[in-house]
mmCIF file of C-alpha atoms in Angstrom:
data_model
loop_
_atom_site.group_PDB
_atom_site.id
_atom_site.type_symbol
_atom_site.label_atom_id
_atom_site.label_comp_id
_atom_site.label_asym_id
_atom_site.label_seq_id
_atom_site.Cartn_x
_atom_site.Cartn_y
_atom_site.Cartn_z
ATOM 1 C CA MET G 6 162.368 135.417 0.227
ATOM 2 C CA LYS G 7 160.929 133.629 -2.804
ATOM 3 C CA THR G 8 162.071 134.092 -6.369
ATOM 4 C CA ILE G 9 161.300 132.370 -9.673
ATOM 5 C CA TYR G 10 164.464 131.174 -11.370
ATOM 6 C CA GLN G 11 165.043 130.150 -14.946
ATOM 7 C CA THR G 12 167.405 127.193 -14.559
ATOM 8 C CA ASP G 13 167.985 126.184 -18.199
ATOM 9 C CA PHE G 14 166.727 126.808 -21.725
ATOM 10 C CA SER G 15 164.131 124.017 -21.803
ATOM 11 C CA GLY G 16 161.267 126.504 -21.674
ATOM 12 C CA ILE G 17 158.547 126.861 -19.085
ATOM 13 C CA ASP G 18 159.415 123.525 -17.484
ATOM 14 C CA GLY G 19 162.832 124.936 -16.587
ATOM 15 C CA LEU G 20 161.355 127.400 -14.077
ATOM 16 C CA ALA G 21 161.911 126.763 -10.366
ATOM 17 C CA LEU G 22 160.702 128.362 -7.154
ATOM 18 C CA ALA G 23 163.707 129.152 -4.961
ATOM 19 C CA GLU G 24 164.345 130.768 -1.598
ATOM 20 C CA ILE G 25 167.151 133.307 -1.513
ATOM 21 C CA ALA G 26 168.336 136.023 0.846
ATOM 22 C CA ARG G 27 166.511 139.333 0.862
ATOM 23 C CA PRO G 28 168.686 141.886 -0.981
ATOM 24 C CA ILE G 29 170.719 144.471 0.888
ATOM 25 C CA VAL G 30 169.802 148.016 -0.077
ATOM 26 C CA PRO G 31 172.748 150.148 -1.264
ATOM 27 C CA VAL G 32 172.929 153.859 -0.557
ATOM 28 C CA ASN G 33 171.410 154.601 -3.984
ATOM 29 C CA GLY G 34 168.921 151.739 -3.806
ATOM 30 C CA ILE G 35 165.130 151.450 -3.629
ATOM 31 C CA LEU G 36 163.690 148.270 -2.105
ATOM 32 C CA ILE G 37 160.261 147.295 -3.411
ATOM 33 C CA LYS G 38 158.018 144.600 -1.957
ATOM 34 C CA MET G 39 156.324 143.245 -5.081
ATOM 35 C CA THR G 40 152.573 142.716 -5.262
ATOM 36 C CA MET G 41 151.637 142.204 -8.934
ATOM 37 C CA LEU G 42 153.607 140.859 -11.902
ATOM 38 C CA PRO G 43 152.705 140.625 -15.598
ATOM 39 C CA VAL G 44 153.147 137.550 -17.778
ATOM 40 C CA VAL G 45 154.629 138.719 -21.081
ATOM 41 C CA PRO G 46 155.828 136.884 -24.229
ATOM 42 C CA SER G 47 159.457 137.914 -23.735
ATOM 43 C CA ASP G 48 159.506 135.727 -20.605
ATOM 44 C CA TRP G 49 158.855 132.417 -22.329
ATOM 45 C CA LYS G 50 160.909 133.436 -25.364
ATOM 46 C CA ARG G 51 163.947 134.066 -23.143
ATOM 47 C CA GLU G 52 163.335 130.752 -21.399
ATOM 48 C CA LEU G 53 164.028 128.991 -24.702
ATOM 49 C CA ASP G 54 166.619 131.223 -26.355
ATOM 50 C CA PRO G 55 169.354 133.301 -24.651
ATOM 51 C CA HIS G 56 169.364 135.639 -27.660
ATOM 52 C CA ALA G 57 165.570 136.130 -27.867
ATOM 53 C CA THR G 58 165.706 139.684 -26.523
ATOM 54 C CA ALA G 59 168.195 142.515 -26.483
ATOM 55 C CA GLU G 60 169.152 141.844 -22.862
ATOM 56 C CA ALA G 61 171.761 139.159 -22.200
ATOM 57 C CA ALA G 62 170.029 136.224 -20.522
ATOM 58 C CA ALA G 63 172.572 133.415 -20.885
ATOM 59 C CA LYS G 64 173.838 133.527 -17.293
ATOM 60 C CA LEU G 65 171.782 131.061 -15.285
ATOM 61 C CA PRO G 66 170.070 130.745 -12.940
ATOM 62 C CA ARG G 67 168.376 134.100 -13.330
ATOM 63 C CA THR G 68 165.225 135.664 -11.926
ATOM 64 C CA ILE G 69 162.596 136.003 -14.632
ATOM 65 C CA GLY G 70 160.389 138.991 -15.400
ATOM 66 C CA ILE G 71 160.923 142.506 -16.688
ATOM 67 C CA GLY G 72 158.649 144.609 -14.499
ATOM 68 C CA GLY G 73 155.798 144.772 -12.032
ATOM 69 C CA VAL G 74 154.110 146.663 -9.229
ATOM 70 C CA GLY G 75 154.956 146.869 -5.550
ATOM 71 C CA ARG G 76 155.360 149.162 -2.568
ATOM 72 C CA VAL G 77 158.612 150.866 -1.565
ATOM 73 C CA VAL G 78 159.685 149.624 1.870
ATOM 74 C CA GLU G 79 163.240 150.998 2.101
ATOM 75 C CA VAL G 80 165.152 153.811 0.421
ATOM 76 C CA GLY G 81 168.922 154.319 0.450
ATOM 77 C CA GLU G 82 170.225 157.581 1.884
ATOM 78 C CA GLN G 83 171.266 158.838 -1.552
ATOM 79 C CA GLN G 84 167.924 158.107 -3.221
ATOM 80 C CA ASP G 85 164.599 159.916 -3.469
ATOM 81 C CA GLN G 86 163.172 159.722 0.051
ATOM 82 C CA ALA G 87 159.727 160.758 -1.200
ATOM 83 C CA LEU G 88 159.361 157.232 -2.618
ATOM 84 C CA MET G 89 159.057 155.658 0.831
ATOM 85 C CA ASN G 90 155.750 153.759 1.218
ATOM 86 C CA ARG G 91 154.677 154.661 -2.336
ATOM 87 C CA ARG G 92 153.119 152.155 -4.688
ATOM 88 C CA VAL G 93 155.269 152.023 -7.799
ATOM 89 C CA LEU G 94 155.534 150.440 -11.217
ATOM 90 C CA ILE G 95 159.058 149.271 -12.013
ATOM 91 C CA MET G 96 160.790 148.282 -15.238
ATOM 92 C CA ASN G 97 163.628 145.889 -14.505
ATOM 93 C CA PRO G 98 164.846 143.586 -17.333
ATOM 94 C CA LYS G 99 167.295 142.021 -14.845
ATOM 95 C CA GLY G 100 164.356 140.270 -13.151
ATOM 96 C CA SER G 101 161.220 141.124 -11.212
ATOM 97 C CA TYR G 102 159.739 137.787 -10.091
ATOM 98 C CA SER G 103 160.904 138.062 -6.493
ATOM 99 C CA GLU G 104 159.184 139.046 -3.285
ATOM 100 C CA TYR G 105 161.625 141.971 -3.041
ATOM 101 C CA VAL G 106 163.427 143.821 -5.833
ATOM 102 C CA VAL G 107 166.168 146.444 -5.478
ATOM 103 C CA MET G 108 166.235 149.270 -8.009
ATOM 104 C CA THR G 109 169.001 151.850 -8.368
ATOM 105 C CA GLN G 110 167.831 153.673 -11.511
ATOM 106 C CA ARG G 111 165.203 156.176 -10.413
ATOM 107 C CA GLU G 112 163.907 156.716 -13.962
ATOM 108 C CA PHE G 113 162.702 153.082 -14.032
ATOM 109 C CA VAL G 114 160.530 153.590 -10.914
ATOM 110 C CA PHE G 115 157.115 155.189 -11.499
ATOM 111 C CA PRO G 116 154.991 156.296 -8.499
ATOM 112 C CA LEU G 117 151.322 155.405 -8.905
ATOM 113 C CA PRO G 118 148.325 157.559 -7.982
ATOM 114 C CA ASP G 119 145.441 155.993 -6.079
ATOM 115 C CA ALA G 120 143.312 156.068 -9.241
ATOM 116 C CA VAL G 121 145.592 153.486 -10.919
ATOM 117 C CA SER G 122 145.139 149.920 -9.686
ATOM 118 C CA ASP G 123 147.950 147.398 -9.303
ATOM 119 C CA GLU G 124 146.374 145.380 -12.122
ATOM 120 C CA GLN G 125 146.270 148.245 -14.623
ATOM 121 C CA ALA G 126 149.777 149.388 -13.739
ATOM 122 C CA ALA G 127 151.297 145.896 -14.008
ATOM 123 C CA ALA G 128 149.583 145.410 -17.369
ATOM 124 C CA LEU G 129 151.489 148.424 -18.710
ATOM 125 C CA THR G 130 154.613 146.260 -18.900
ATOM 126 C CA ALA G 131 155.606 145.167 -22.422
ATOM 127 C CA GLY G 132 152.798 146.420 -24.599
ATOM 128 C CA PRO G 133 151.803 150.069 -24.365
ATOM 129 C CA GLY G 134 155.374 151.203 -24.984
ATOM 130 C CA THR G 135 155.413 149.177 -28.194
ATOM 131 C CA ALA G 136 152.078 150.702 -29.164
ATOM 132 C CA LEU G 137 153.579 154.169 -28.720
ATOM 133 C CA THR G 138 156.455 153.224 -31.050
ATOM 134 C CA LEU G 139 153.911 152.087 -33.642
ATOM 135 C CA VAL G 140 151.908 155.319 -33.333
ATOM 136 C CA GLN G 141 155.051 157.285 -34.122
ATOM 137 C CA ALA G 142 155.806 155.036 -37.119
ATOM 138 C CA ILE G 143 152.271 155.492 -38.467
ATOM 139 C CA HIS G 144 152.361 159.293 -38.167
ATOM 140 C CA GLU G 145 155.760 159.398 -39.873
ATOM 141 C CA ARG G 146 154.285 157.710 -42.961
ATOM 142 C CA ALA G 147 151.258 160.002 -43.309
ATOM 143 C CA VAL G 148 149.018 157.251 -44.714
ATOM 144 C CA ASN G 149 145.238 157.186 -45.208
ATOM 145 C CA ASN G 150 144.697 153.558 -44.133
ATOM 146 C CA VAL G 151 146.140 151.525 -41.267
ATOM 147 C CA VAL G 152 145.537 147.771 -41.330
ATOM 148 C CA ILE G 153 146.269 146.081 -37.973
ATOM 149 C CA THR G 154 146.697 142.307 -37.717
ATOM 150 C CA GLY G 155 146.160 140.813 -34.276
ATOM 151 C CA ALA G 156 144.131 143.864 -33.264
ATOM 152 C CA ASN G 157 142.554 141.951 -30.361
ATOM 153 C CA SER G 158 145.928 141.597 -28.615
ATOM 154 C CA VAL G 159 146.920 143.760 -25.657
ATOM 155 C CA ILE G 160 149.166 145.845 -27.880
ATOM 156 C CA GLY G 161 146.456 146.051 -30.535
ATOM 157 C CA LEU G 162 143.791 147.310 -28.137
ATOM 158 C CA VAL G 163 146.181 149.858 -26.635
ATOM 159 C CA LEU G 164 147.252 150.968 -30.123
ATOM 160 C CA LEU G 165 143.637 151.598 -31.123
ATOM 161 C CA GLN G 166 143.158 153.787 -28.051
ATOM 162 C CA GLN G 167 146.343 155.721 -28.823
ATOM 163 C CA LEU G 168 145.155 156.287 -32.422
ATOM 164 C CA SER G 169 141.926 158.000 -31.360
ATOM 165 C CA ASP G 170 143.024 161.210 -33.110
ATOM 166 C CA PHE G 171 144.116 159.489 -36.342
ATOM 167 C CA SER G 172 142.422 161.234 -39.255
ATOM 168 C CA GLY G 173 142.512 158.268 -41.643
ATOM 169 C CA HIS G 174 140.763 154.908 -41.553
ATOM 170 C CA ILE G 175 141.753 152.013 -39.297
ATOM 171 C CA TRP G 176 141.069 148.411 -40.351
ATOM 172 C CA PRO G 177 141.450 145.952 -37.453
ATOM 173 C CA ILE G 178 142.038 142.362 -38.611
ATOM 174 C CA VAL G 179 140.714 139.853 -36.052
ATOM 175 C CA SER G 180 140.269 136.106 -36.383
ATOM 176 C CA SER G 181 136.739 134.709 -36.301
ATOM 177 C CA ALA G 182 137.465 133.121 -32.903
ATOM 178 C CA SER G 183 138.368 136.490 -31.374
ATOM 179 C CA GLN G 184 135.798 138.805 -32.946
ATOM 180 C CA ALA G 185 133.278 138.525 -30.096
ATOM 181 C CA TYR G 186 135.996 139.469 -27.596
ATOM 182 C CA PHE G 187 137.133 142.360 -29.783
ATOM 183 C CA ARG G 188 133.591 143.729 -30.025
ATOM 184 C CA GLN G 189 133.267 143.508 -26.253
ATOM 185 C CA GLN G 190 136.427 145.591 -25.854
ATOM 186 C CA ARG G 191 135.734 147.977 -28.759
ATOM 187 C CA PRO G 192 131.947 148.047 -29.244
ATOM 188 C CA THR G 193 131.996 151.016 -31.639
ATOM 189 C CA ASP G 194 134.731 149.629 -33.901
ATOM 190 C CA VAL G 195 134.183 147.366 -36.907
ATOM 191 C CA CYS G 196 136.647 144.493 -37.254
ATOM 192 C CA TYR G 197 137.469 142.418 -40.300
ATOM 193 C CA THR G 198 138.898 139.128 -41.423
ATOM 194 C CA VAL G 199 141.275 138.980 -44.369
ATOM 195 C CA THR G 200 138.452 137.902 -46.653
ATOM 196 C CA SER G 201 136.058 140.662 -45.532
ATOM 197 C CA LEU G 202 138.601 143.481 -45.861
ATOM 198 C CA PRO G 203 137.721 145.708 -48.839
ATOM 199 C CA VAL G 204 140.195 146.718 -51.524
ATOM 200 C CA LEU G 205 142.083 149.783 -50.280
ATOM 201 C CA THR G 206 143.143 152.197 -52.998
ATOM 202 C CA GLU G 207 144.630 155.029 -50.924
ATOM 203 C CA THR G 208 148.022 154.999 -49.169
ATOM 204 C CA THR G 209 148.152 152.157 -46.668
ATOM 205 C CA VAL G 210 150.447 150.596 -44.086
ATOM 206 C CA VAL G 211 150.032 147.198 -42.450
ATOM 207 C CA ILE G 212 150.845 147.005 -38.725
ATOM 208 C CA ASP G 213 151.654 143.370 -38.021
ATOM 209 C CA LEU G 214 151.087 142.290 -34.422
ATOM 210 C CA ALA G 215 150.175 138.674 -35.208
ATOM 211 C CA GLY G 216 153.481 137.611 -36.759
ATOM 212 C CA SER G 217 151.853 135.257 -39.293
ATOM 213 C CA GLU G 218 153.553 135.137 -42.681
ATOM 214 C CA GLU G 219 150.584 133.185 -44.037
ATOM 215 C CA LEU G 220 148.205 135.964 -42.979
ATOM 216 C CA LEU G 221 150.439 138.638 -44.486
ATOM 217 C CA GLN G 222 150.703 136.684 -47.741
ATOM 218 C CA ARG G 223 146.917 136.596 -47.961
ATOM 219 C CA LEU G 224 146.813 140.370 -47.395
ATOM 220 C CA ARG G 225 149.339 140.759 -50.216
ATOM 221 C CA THR G 226 146.635 139.500 -52.595
ATOM 222 C CA TRP G 227 144.774 142.756 -51.985
ATOM 223 C CA MET G 228 147.776 144.986 -51.288
ATOM 224 C CA PRO G 229 150.833 143.708 -53.176
ATOM 225 C CA ALA G 230 153.176 146.651 -52.527
ATOM 226 C CA VAL G 231 151.988 147.991 -49.173
ATOM 227 C CA PRO G 232 154.710 148.392 -46.502
ATOM 228 C CA VAL G 233 154.498 146.157 -43.432
ATOM 229 C CA ILE G 234 155.675 147.229 -39.979
ATOM 230 C CA SER G 235 156.005 144.203 -37.719
ATOM 231 C CA ILE G 236 156.725 143.768 -34.021
ATOM 232 C CA ALA G 237 156.921 139.976 -34.460
ATOM 233 C CA LEU G 238 158.869 139.275 -37.666
ATOM 234 C CA THR G 239 162.444 140.509 -37.764
ATOM 235 C CA GLU G 240 162.817 139.359 -41.356
ATOM 236 C CA SER G 241 160.991 137.256 -43.927
ATOM 237 C CA ASP G 242 161.797 135.406 -47.132
ATOM 238 C CA VAL G 243 158.221 135.705 -48.368
ATOM 239 C CA ILE G 244 157.139 139.184 -47.219
ATOM 240 C CA ASP G 245 158.963 142.071 -48.860
ATOM 241 C CA ASN G 246 158.905 145.736 -47.814
ATOM 242 C CA LEU G 247 158.995 144.576 -44.181
ATOM 243 C CA THR G 248 160.272 146.722 -41.318
ATOM 244 C CA PHE G 249 160.766 145.331 -37.815
ATOM 245 C CA VAL G 250 160.297 147.702 -34.879
ATOM 246 C CA HIS G 251 160.547 147.235 -31.131
ATOM 247 C CA GLU G 252 159.957 149.323 -28.056
ATOM 248 C CA GLU G 253 162.579 151.842 -27.065
ATOM 249 C CA PHE G 254 162.179 152.570 -23.368
ATOM 250 C CA ASN G 255 160.639 155.993 -22.902
ATOM 251 C CA ALA G 256 160.065 157.081 -19.303
ATOM 252 C CA ALA G 257 157.917 160.015 -20.407
ATOM 253 C CA GLY G 258 155.678 157.635 -22.309
ATOM 254 C CA TYR G 259 155.039 155.523 -19.221
ATOM 255 C CA ARG G 260 154.269 158.588 -17.143
ATOM 256 C CA GLN G 261 151.786 159.560 -19.870
ATOM 257 C CA PHE G 262 150.159 156.115 -19.727
ATOM 258 C CA ILE G 263 149.785 156.300 -15.939
ATOM 259 C CA CYS G 264 148.107 159.697 -16.250
ATOM 260 C CA GLN G 265 145.812 158.395 -19.002
ATOM 261 C CA ILE G 266 144.723 155.437 -16.876
ATOM 262 C CA ALA G 267 144.075 157.709 -13.893
ATOM 263 C CA ALA G 268 141.946 159.970 -16.119
ATOM 264 C CA HIS G 269 140.052 156.947 -17.585
ATOM 265 C CA GLU G 270 141.468 157.741 -21.026
ATOM 266 C CA LEU G 271 143.272 154.398 -21.308
ATOM 267 C CA VAL G 272 142.240 150.907 -20.230
ATOM 268 C CA ILE G 273 144.640 147.969 -20.429
ATOM 269 C CA PRO G 274 142.764 144.694 -20.994
ATOM 270 C CA VAL G 275 143.386 142.195 -18.191
ATOM 271 C CA ASP G 276 142.546 138.497 -18.307
ATOM 272 C CA ARG G 277 143.231 136.001 -15.496
ATOM 273 C CA GLN G 278 145.304 136.192 -12.341
ATOM 274 C CA PHE G 279 147.472 133.399 -10.953
ATOM 275 C CA LEU G 280 149.321 132.973 -7.666
ATOM 276 C CA PHE G 281 153.101 133.368 -7.484
ATOM 277 C CA THR G 282 153.406 129.602 -7.033
ATOM 278 C CA GLN G 283 151.470 129.074 -10.283
ATOM 279 C CA VAL G 284 153.903 130.792 -12.633
ATOM 280 C CA LYS G 285 154.225 127.793 -14.959
ATOM 281 C CA GLU G 286 150.455 127.528 -15.291
ATOM 282 C CA ALA G 287 150.232 131.288 -15.875
ATOM 283 C CA GLN G 288 152.782 131.217 -18.681
ATOM 284 C CA ARG G 289 151.202 128.179 -20.345
ATOM 285 C CA TYR G 290 147.797 129.823 -20.224
ATOM 286 C CA ALA G 291 149.108 133.114 -21.658
ATOM 287 C CA LYS G 292 151.061 131.327 -24.378
ATOM 288 C CA MET G 293 148.390 128.892 -25.526
ATOM 289 C CA SER G 294 145.109 130.838 -25.183
ATOM 290 C CA HIS G 295 143.730 133.398 -27.598
ATOM 291 C CA SER G 296 144.692 136.888 -26.489
ATOM 292 C CA ARG G 297 142.088 138.020 -23.983
ATOM 293 C CA GLY G 298 144.090 140.597 -22.065
ATOM 294 C CA ARG G 299 147.233 140.604 -19.952
ATOM 295 C CA VAL G 300 147.718 137.647 -17.617
ATOM 296 C CA LEU G 301 148.931 138.622 -14.134
ATOM 297 C CA VAL G 302 150.642 136.932 -11.205
ATOM 298 C CA THR G 303 149.828 138.117 -7.690
ATOM 299 C CA LEU G 304 151.882 137.821 -4.520
ATOM 300 C CA THR G 305 149.715 137.386 -1.448
ATOM 301 C CA SER G 306 150.593 137.691 2.231
ATOM 302 C CA LYS G 307 149.841 133.993 2.699
ATOM 303 C CA GLU G 308 152.689 133.116 0.357
ATOM 304 C CA THR G 309 155.271 135.420 1.869
ATOM 305 C CA ILE G 310 158.235 133.781 3.577
ATOM 306 C CA ASN G 311 159.509 135.479 6.708
ATOM 307 C CA ASP G 312 162.664 137.467 5.978
#
């Protein structure tokens, strides 16, 4: 079967398509034939830095990816037999960019209803869970205003949907280049640039998705003491009152997202799709283009190597 290996820490250029043996399914295993994979920032960050994420990634070569969608084709005798032939979303930080993936932790395997497409399910990886963490942080602070930088990102658009019951005011900050896209995704919402944002006098928190110290410094002109919660900056010498947060895996949260998608209460923005053999192009596109939705990689029957 095919897999995408990270061979060194040179970045995207260090990726290689390899052929390896199909995994043997243990008695507690679930074998998934993968069909759709997301391209997420943690991939190219880990390809440059072994310490970029919480998971150890220094042992090379390693299969890239942290999740995806596929169909269960084999179930070990000590696993949940009801999973057989089900489409599933998996979370697997040990690697998902293979034609077949073996899972042993049932809580990381999420059956999908027919109303949830492969594309929407795959796009749930690395984004909505972070948005849920941010929603909790916002409610804990009981503020009147929420300013969101990078609101046109996947996480930003999911966060806005998850804040539909927020009783205060939300101020999405979107660059001029991305405002048309944001309005297409959120036609009833008003977005702002730093210069068009009004002075906010009530309690406020800044949710930083963009990770730009320069942008946050400009916001400080209007809001010198407002706390900043960032998913991109772990620390800063120029931005005080900064708190870094990251997603804590929550299986119940992902089950909630799947139900929301099925009920048309949540839509994950999706951009382009690439073939499995175009992983380098997919990562370069996702890394260099303005955020226009999750980039996906698809495995097609034409690409499949005989087992």
